[in-house]
Structure formats: structure tokens, C-alpha cells
Amino acid sequence: MKQVTAYRCQHCGKLFMRDYNCRKHEPQCTKNPLVRPLCYDCKFYQNADDREEVKIWVDSYFGEQCYTKQFYPNKCTHPDKDCRLFANIHVSEDTYIALTEEEWEAMPTPKEKCPYFEQHKYGKIREI
């Protein structure tokens, strides 16, 4: 048996063999409180049960192509902001454009702030 050195993400606990890979992962980690959308801990956030199809246009070698992708339209139920939401942590640019054209809104992070955010009683306590 050989002992090895491993590096662990301080947010999610994922292990890496190289420190470079761990340092690259941590700023994008979905458990990172600086990147994790506020909506997940907000009392106005509502998970969706149904899926919606969104057409996404992509520029490729063969020209512009369209494909459809299914998303769960999570919602903000605040009376002043009733909208469909998507988490934009690991979303491609083409998908981001397609969703915003369909009037979906990206979930705000603590850095971007949200004027309607109210801590859910079961959510993680956040300093905003």
C-alpha cells in the first residue's frame, strides 16, 4: 500500500490529487457560500414539479442549430417579483441567453444581493 497526499474542497469535501485542481474547483463549487444562490435559503423560493422545454440556439461548425432542453422552472413567489428562476453557476452562455430571452431570471448570489430575500426558517443563516 502506498500513502498519497490528497486535497479536500473546504465547501463540499470533494477530494483531489493535485492542489491546482482543488484551487480551481473551490471558487466554482456549488456549496461555496459566495457562489450559492440566495434563493435556496429564501422563504419565497419554490421548487417546480413540472418541466418546461426551452429552445437553445447554438453556433456550430455547420451553422446555427437549435435543440431543446428541459428545465424545472423554480419560482420566486414574492408578490412584487413573481418569476421563473434558474441557477447560473454551471450554465453555458448559449443556455443563459436562451433562458433570459424566455424571461427567466438568474438566481442572485450574495455578491449580487436580492431586495426580496428573506431568510427561510429552515435555511442556512447568511450574513448579507
mmCIF file with all atom_site columns, C-alpha atoms in Angstrom:
data_model
loop_
_atom_site.group_PDB
_atom_site.id
_atom_site.type_symbol
_atom_site.label_atom_id
_atom_site.label_alt_id
_atom_site.label_comp_id
_atom_site.label_asym_id
_atom_site.label_entity_id
_atom_site.label_seq_id
_atom_site.pdbx_PDB_ins_code
_atom_site.Cartn_x
_atom_site.Cartn_y
_atom_site.Cartn_z
_atom_site.occupancy
_atom_site.B_iso_or_equiv
_atom_site.pdbx_formal_charge
_atom_site.auth_seq_id
_atom_site.auth_comp_id
_atom_site.auth_asym_id
_atom_site.auth_atom_id
_atom_site.pdbx_PDB_model_num
ATOM 1   C CA . MET A 1 1   ? 0.000   0.000  0.000   1.00 0.00 ? 1   MET A CA 1
ATOM 2   C CA . LYS A 1 2   ? 1.195   3.497  -0.826  1.00 0.00 ? 2   LYS A CA 1
ATOM 3   C CA . GLN A 1 3   ? 0.262   6.642  1.080   1.00 0.00 ? 3   GLN A CA 1
ATOM 4   C CA . VAL A 1 4   ? -0.726  9.628  -1.083  1.00 0.00 ? 4   VAL A CA 1
ATOM 5   C CA . THR A 1 5   ? -1.376  13.295 -0.469  1.00 0.00 ? 5   THR A CA 1
ATOM 6   C CA . ALA A 1 6   ? -4.885  14.497 -1.304  1.00 0.00 ? 6   ALA A CA 1
ATOM 7   C CA . TYR A 1 7   ? -6.549  17.906 -1.236  1.00 0.00 ? 7   TYR A CA 1
ATOM 8   C CA . ARG A 1 8   ? -10.101 18.410 0.004   1.00 0.00 ? 8   ARG A CA 1
ATOM 9   C CA . CYS A 1 9   ? -12.527 21.179 -1.016  1.00 0.00 ? 9   CYS A CA 1
ATOM 10  C CA . GLN A 1 10  ? -13.419 23.153 2.109   1.00 0.00 ? 10  GLN A CA 1
ATOM 11  C CA . HIS A 1 11  ? -17.029 23.571 0.906   1.00 0.00 ? 11  HIS A CA 1
ATOM 12  C CA . CYS A 1 12  ? -18.166 20.168 -0.387  1.00 0.00 ? 12  CYS A CA 1
ATOM 13  C CA . GLY A 1 13  ? -15.446 17.773 0.761   1.00 0.00 ? 13  GLY A CA 1
ATOM 14  C CA . LYS A 1 14  ? -14.538 16.557 -2.726  1.00 0.00 ? 14  LYS A CA 1
ATOM 15  C CA . LEU A 1 15  ? -11.011 15.099 -2.905  1.00 0.00 ? 15  LEU A CA 1
ATOM 16  C CA . PHE A 1 16  ? -8.344  15.976 -5.465  1.00 0.00 ? 16  PHE A CA 1
ATOM 17  C CA . MET A 1 17  ? -4.917  14.515 -6.126  1.00 0.00 ? 17  MET A CA 1
ATOM 18  C CA . ARG A 1 18  ? -3.484  17.897 -7.191  1.00 0.00 ? 18  ARG A CA 1
ATOM 19  C CA . ASP A 1 19  ? -3.739  21.160 -5.280  1.00 0.00 ? 19  ASP A CA 1
ATOM 20  C CA . TYR A 1 20  ? -4.178  23.055 -8.579  1.00 0.00 ? 20  TYR A CA 1
ATOM 21  C CA . ASN A 1 21  ? -7.400  21.162 -9.345  1.00 0.00 ? 21  ASN A CA 1
ATOM 22  C CA . CYS A 1 22  ? -8.755  21.811 -5.859  1.00 0.00 ? 22  CYS A CA 1
ATOM 23  C CA . ARG A 1 23  ? -7.924  25.539 -6.070  1.00 0.00 ? 23  ARG A CA 1
ATOM 24  C CA . LYS A 1 24  ? -9.645  25.674 -9.470  1.00 0.00 ? 24  LYS A CA 1
ATOM 25  C CA . HIS A 1 25  ? -12.739 23.866 -8.131  1.00 0.00 ? 25  HIS A CA 1
ATOM 26  C CA . GLU A 1 26  ? -13.334 25.813 -4.888  1.00 0.00 ? 26  GLU A CA 1
ATOM 27  C CA . PRO A 1 27  ? -14.386 29.196 -6.405  1.00 0.00 ? 27  PRO A CA 1
ATOM 28  C CA . GLN A 1 28  ? -16.946 27.376 -8.599  1.00 0.00 ? 28  GLN A CA 1
ATOM 29  C CA . CYS A 1 29  ? -18.141 24.852 -6.006  1.00 0.00 ? 29  CYS A CA 1
ATOM 30  C CA . THR A 1 30  ? -21.936 24.795 -5.694  1.00 0.00 ? 30  THR A CA 1
ATOM 31  C CA . LYS A 1 31  ? -21.587 24.601 -1.905  1.00 0.00 ? 31  LYS A CA 1
ATOM 32  C CA . ASN A 1 32  ? -19.423 27.742 -1.768  1.00 0.00 ? 32  ASN A CA 1
ATOM 33  C CA . PRO A 1 33  ? -21.484 30.340 0.164   1.00 0.00 ? 33  PRO A CA 1
ATOM 34  C CA . LEU A 1 34  ? -20.184 33.142 -2.081  1.00 0.00 ? 34  LEU A CA 1
ATOM 35  C CA . VAL A 1 35  ? -21.465 31.393 -5.223  1.00 0.00 ? 35  VAL A CA 1
ATOM 36  C CA . ARG A 1 36  ? -24.520 29.504 -3.920  1.00 0.00 ? 36  ARG A CA 1
ATOM 37  C CA . PRO A 1 37  ? -27.719 31.335 -4.955  1.00 0.00 ? 37  PRO A CA 1
ATOM 38  C CA . LEU A 1 38  ? -29.578 33.151 -2.187  1.00 0.00 ? 38  LEU A CA 1
ATOM 39  C CA . CYS A 1 39  ? -32.875 31.712 -3.417  1.00 0.00 ? 39  CYS A CA 1
ATOM 40  C CA . TYR A 1 40  ? -32.179 28.275 -1.921  1.00 0.00 ? 40  TYR A CA 1
ATOM 41  C CA . ASP A 1 41  ? -32.377 29.785 1.582   1.00 0.00 ? 41  ASP A CA 1
ATOM 42  C CA . CYS A 1 42  ? -35.223 32.236 0.884   1.00 0.00 ? 42  CYS A CA 1
ATOM 43  C CA . LYS A 1 43  ? -38.781 31.771 2.108   1.00 0.00 ? 43  LYS A CA 1
ATOM 44  C CA . PHE A 1 44  ? -40.153 32.901 -1.294  1.00 0.00 ? 44  PHE A CA 1
ATOM 45  C CA . TYR A 1 45  ? -38.318 30.168 -3.235  1.00 0.00 ? 45  TYR A CA 1
ATOM 46  C CA . GLN A 1 46  ? -40.499 27.378 -4.611  1.00 0.00 ? 46  GLN A CA 1
ATOM 47  C CA . ASN A 1 47  ? -39.288 24.184 -6.279  1.00 0.00 ? 47  ASN A CA 1
ATOM 48  C CA . ALA A 1 48  ? -41.005 23.231 -9.514  1.00 0.00 ? 48  ALA A CA 1
ATOM 49  C CA . ASP A 1 49  ? -42.737 19.925 -10.114 1.00 0.00 ? 49  ASP A CA 1
ATOM 50  C CA . ASP A 1 50  ? -43.167 20.224 -13.895 1.00 0.00 ? 50  ASP A CA 1
ATOM 51  C CA . ARG A 1 51  ? -40.570 20.678 -16.574 1.00 0.00 ? 51  ARG A CA 1
ATOM 52  C CA . GLU A 1 52  ? -40.561 23.293 -19.314 1.00 0.00 ? 52  GLU A CA 1
ATOM 53  C CA . GLU A 1 53  ? -38.818 22.988 -22.650 1.00 0.00 ? 53  GLU A CA 1
ATOM 54  C CA . VAL A 1 54  ? -36.580 25.817 -23.793 1.00 0.00 ? 54  VAL A CA 1
ATOM 55  C CA . LYS A 1 55  ? -35.168 26.133 -27.314 1.00 0.00 ? 55  LYS A CA 1
ATOM 56  C CA . ILE A 1 56  ? -31.455 26.840 -27.348 1.00 0.00 ? 56  ILE A CA 1
ATOM 57  C CA . TRP A 1 57  ? -29.697 28.150 -30.453 1.00 0.00 ? 57  TRP A CA 1
ATOM 58  C CA . VAL A 1 58  ? -26.030 27.246 -30.827 1.00 0.00 ? 58  VAL A CA 1
ATOM 59  C CA . ASP A 1 59  ? -23.472 28.398 -33.390 1.00 0.00 ? 59  ASP A CA 1
ATOM 60  C CA . SER A 1 60  ? -21.604 25.371 -34.656 1.00 0.00 ? 60  SER A CA 1
ATOM 61  C CA . TYR A 1 61  ? -19.307 24.415 -37.496 1.00 0.00 ? 61  TYR A CA 1
ATOM 62  C CA . PHE A 1 62  ? -22.383 23.590 -39.611 1.00 0.00 ? 62  PHE A CA 1
ATOM 63  C CA . GLY A 1 63  ? -24.145 26.890 -38.882 1.00 0.00 ? 63  GLY A CA 1
ATOM 64  C CA . GLU A 1 64  ? -26.767 27.784 -36.336 1.00 0.00 ? 64  GLU A CA 1
ATOM 65  C CA . GLN A 1 65  ? -28.521 24.790 -34.779 1.00 0.00 ? 65  GLN A CA 1
ATOM 66  C CA . CYS A 1 66  ? -31.447 24.541 -32.401 1.00 0.00 ? 66  CYS A CA 1
ATOM 67  C CA . TYR A 1 67  ? -32.054 21.985 -29.697 1.00 0.00 ? 67  TYR A CA 1
ATOM 68  C CA . THR A 1 68  ? -34.486 21.822 -26.814 1.00 0.00 ? 68  THR A CA 1
ATOM 69  C CA . LYS A 1 69  ? -33.612 21.250 -23.200 1.00 0.00 ? 69  LYS A CA 1
ATOM 70  C CA . GLN A 1 70  ? -35.937 20.643 -20.278 1.00 0.00 ? 70  GLN A CA 1
ATOM 71  C CA . PHE A 1 71  ? -35.681 22.764 -17.139 1.00 0.00 ? 71  PHE A CA 1
ATOM 72  C CA . TYR A 1 72  ? -37.513 22.849 -13.848 1.00 0.00 ? 72  TYR A CA 1
ATOM 73  C CA . PRO A 1 73  ? -38.886 26.406 -13.594 1.00 0.00 ? 73  PRO A CA 1
ATOM 74  C CA . ASN A 1 74  ? -38.174 27.155 -9.956  1.00 0.00 ? 74  ASN A CA 1
ATOM 75  C CA . LYS A 1 75  ? -40.063 30.234 -8.864  1.00 0.00 ? 75  LYS A CA 1
ATOM 76  C CA . CYS A 1 76  ? -39.813 33.324 -6.743  1.00 0.00 ? 76  CYS A CA 1
ATOM 77  C CA . THR A 1 77  ? -43.240 33.758 -5.153  1.00 0.00 ? 77  THR A CA 1
ATOM 78  C CA . HIS A 1 78  ? -42.668 37.241 -3.722  1.00 0.00 ? 78  HIS A CA 1
ATOM 79  C CA . PRO A 1 79  ? -45.717 39.418 -4.600  1.00 0.00 ? 79  PRO A CA 1
ATOM 80  C CA . ASP A 1 80  ? -43.517 42.047 -6.287  1.00 0.00 ? 80  ASP A CA 1
ATOM 81  C CA . LYS A 1 81  ? -41.369 39.567 -8.209  1.00 0.00 ? 81  LYS A CA 1
ATOM 82  C CA . ASP A 1 82  ? -43.260 36.536 -9.464  1.00 0.00 ? 82  ASP A CA 1
ATOM 83  C CA . CYS A 1 83  ? -40.794 34.954 -11.897 1.00 0.00 ? 83  CYS A CA 1
ATOM 84  C CA . ARG A 1 84  ? -39.122 31.749 -13.066 1.00 0.00 ? 84  ARG A CA 1
ATOM 85  C CA . LEU A 1 85  ? -35.567 31.209 -11.835 1.00 0.00 ? 85  LEU A CA 1
ATOM 86  C CA . PHE A 1 86  ? -32.510 29.260 -12.926 1.00 0.00 ? 86  PHE A CA 1
ATOM 87  C CA . ALA A 1 87  ? -29.199 28.628 -11.198 1.00 0.00 ? 87  ALA A CA 1
ATOM 88  C CA . ASN A 1 88  ? -26.472 30.031 -13.418 1.00 0.00 ? 88  ASN A CA 1
ATOM 89  C CA . ILE A 1 89  ? -23.419 28.518 -11.735 1.00 0.00 ? 89  ILE A CA 1
ATOM 90  C CA . HIS A 1 90  ? -22.548 25.982 -14.452 1.00 0.00 ? 90  HIS A CA 1
ATOM 91  C CA . VAL A 1 91  ? -24.724 27.148 -17.363 1.00 0.00 ? 91  VAL A CA 1
ATOM 92  C CA . SER A 1 92  ? -23.276 27.658 -20.842 1.00 0.00 ? 92  SER A CA 1
ATOM 93  C CA . GLU A 1 93  ? -23.509 31.076 -22.471 1.00 0.00 ? 93  GLU A CA 1
ATOM 94  C CA . ASP A 1 94  ? -25.980 29.804 -25.104 1.00 0.00 ? 94  ASP A CA 1
ATOM 95  C CA . THR A 1 95  ? -28.260 28.355 -22.420 1.00 0.00 ? 95  THR A CA 1
ATOM 96  C CA . TYR A 1 96  ? -28.032 31.561 -20.360 1.00 0.00 ? 96  TYR A CA 1
ATOM 97  C CA . ILE A 1 97  ? -29.066 33.656 -23.385 1.00 0.00 ? 97  ILE A CA 1
ATOM 98  C CA . ALA A 1 98  ? -31.943 31.308 -24.269 1.00 0.00 ? 98  ALA A CA 1
ATOM 99  C CA . LEU A 1 99  ? -33.331 31.334 -20.722 1.00 0.00 ? 99  LEU A CA 1
ATOM 100 C CA . THR A 1 100 ? -33.101 35.115 -20.341 1.00 0.00 ? 100 THR A CA 1
ATOM 101 C CA . GLU A 1 101 ? -34.833 35.573 -23.719 1.00 0.00 ? 101 GLU A CA 1
ATOM 102 C CA . GLU A 1 102 ? -37.654 33.374 -22.397 1.00 0.00 ? 102 GLU A CA 1
ATOM 103 C CA . GLU A 1 103 ? -37.897 35.784 -19.415 1.00 0.00 ? 103 GLU A CA 1
ATOM 104 C CA . TRP A 1 104 ? -36.279 33.501 -16.848 1.00 0.00 ? 104 TRP A CA 1
ATOM 105 C CA . GLU A 1 105 ? -34.094 35.195 -14.244 1.00 0.00 ? 105 GLU A CA 1
ATOM 106 C CA . ALA A 1 106 ? -30.747 34.052 -12.908 1.00 0.00 ? 106 ALA A CA 1
ATOM 107 C CA . MET A 1 107 ? -30.733 33.386 -9.171  1.00 0.00 ? 107 MET A CA 1
ATOM 108 C CA . PRO A 1 108 ? -28.802 36.134 -7.371  1.00 0.00 ? 108 PRO A CA 1
ATOM 109 C CA . THR A 1 109 ? -25.738 35.325 -5.290  1.00 0.00 ? 109 THR A CA 1
ATOM 110 C CA . PRO A 1 110 ? -24.786 37.049 -2.025  1.00 0.00 ? 110 PRO A CA 1
ATOM 111 C CA . LYS A 1 111 ? -22.495 39.329 -4.046  1.00 0.00 ? 111 LYS A CA 1
ATOM 112 C CA . GLU A 1 112 ? -25.363 40.445 -6.334  1.00 0.00 ? 112 GLU A CA 1
ATOM 113 C CA . LYS A 1 113 ? -27.909 40.629 -3.489  1.00 0.00 ? 113 LYS A CA 1
ATOM 114 C CA . CYS A 1 114 ? -31.703 40.440 -3.818  1.00 0.00 ? 114 CYS A CA 1
ATOM 115 C CA . PRO A 1 115 ? -34.056 43.108 -2.424  1.00 0.00 ? 115 PRO A CA 1
ATOM 116 C CA . TYR A 1 116 ? -36.762 40.479 -1.804  1.00 0.00 ? 116 TYR A CA 1
ATOM 117 C CA . PHE A 1 117 ? -34.593 37.976 0.096   1.00 0.00 ? 117 PHE A CA 1
ATOM 118 C CA . GLU A 1 118 ? -35.981 36.847 3.449   1.00 0.00 ? 118 GLU A CA 1
ATOM 119 C CA . GLN A 1 119 ? -34.330 34.018 5.353   1.00 0.00 ? 119 GLN A CA 1
ATOM 120 C CA . HIS A 1 120 ? -36.345 30.787 5.352   1.00 0.00 ? 120 HIS A CA 1
ATOM 121 C CA . LYS A 1 121 ? -36.758 29.435 8.865   1.00 0.00 ? 121 LYS A CA 1
ATOM 122 C CA . TYR A 1 122 ? -35.018 26.191 7.812   1.00 0.00 ? 122 TYR A CA 1
ATOM 123 C CA . GLY A 1 123 ? -32.403 27.847 5.575   1.00 0.00 ? 123 GLY A CA 1
ATOM 124 C CA . LYS A 1 124 ? -28.766 28.367 6.456   1.00 0.00 ? 124 LYS A CA 1
ATOM 125 C CA . ILE A 1 125 ? -28.130 31.617 8.296   1.00 0.00 ? 125 ILE A CA 1
ATOM 126 C CA . ARG A 1 126 ? -26.441 34.072 5.946   1.00 0.00 ? 126 ARG A CA 1
ATOM 127 C CA . GLU A 1 127 ? -24.816 37.401 6.562   1.00 0.00 ? 127 GLU A CA 1
ATOM 128 C CA . ILE A 1 128 ? -25.842 39.730 3.731   1.00 0.00 ? 128 ILE A CA 1
#
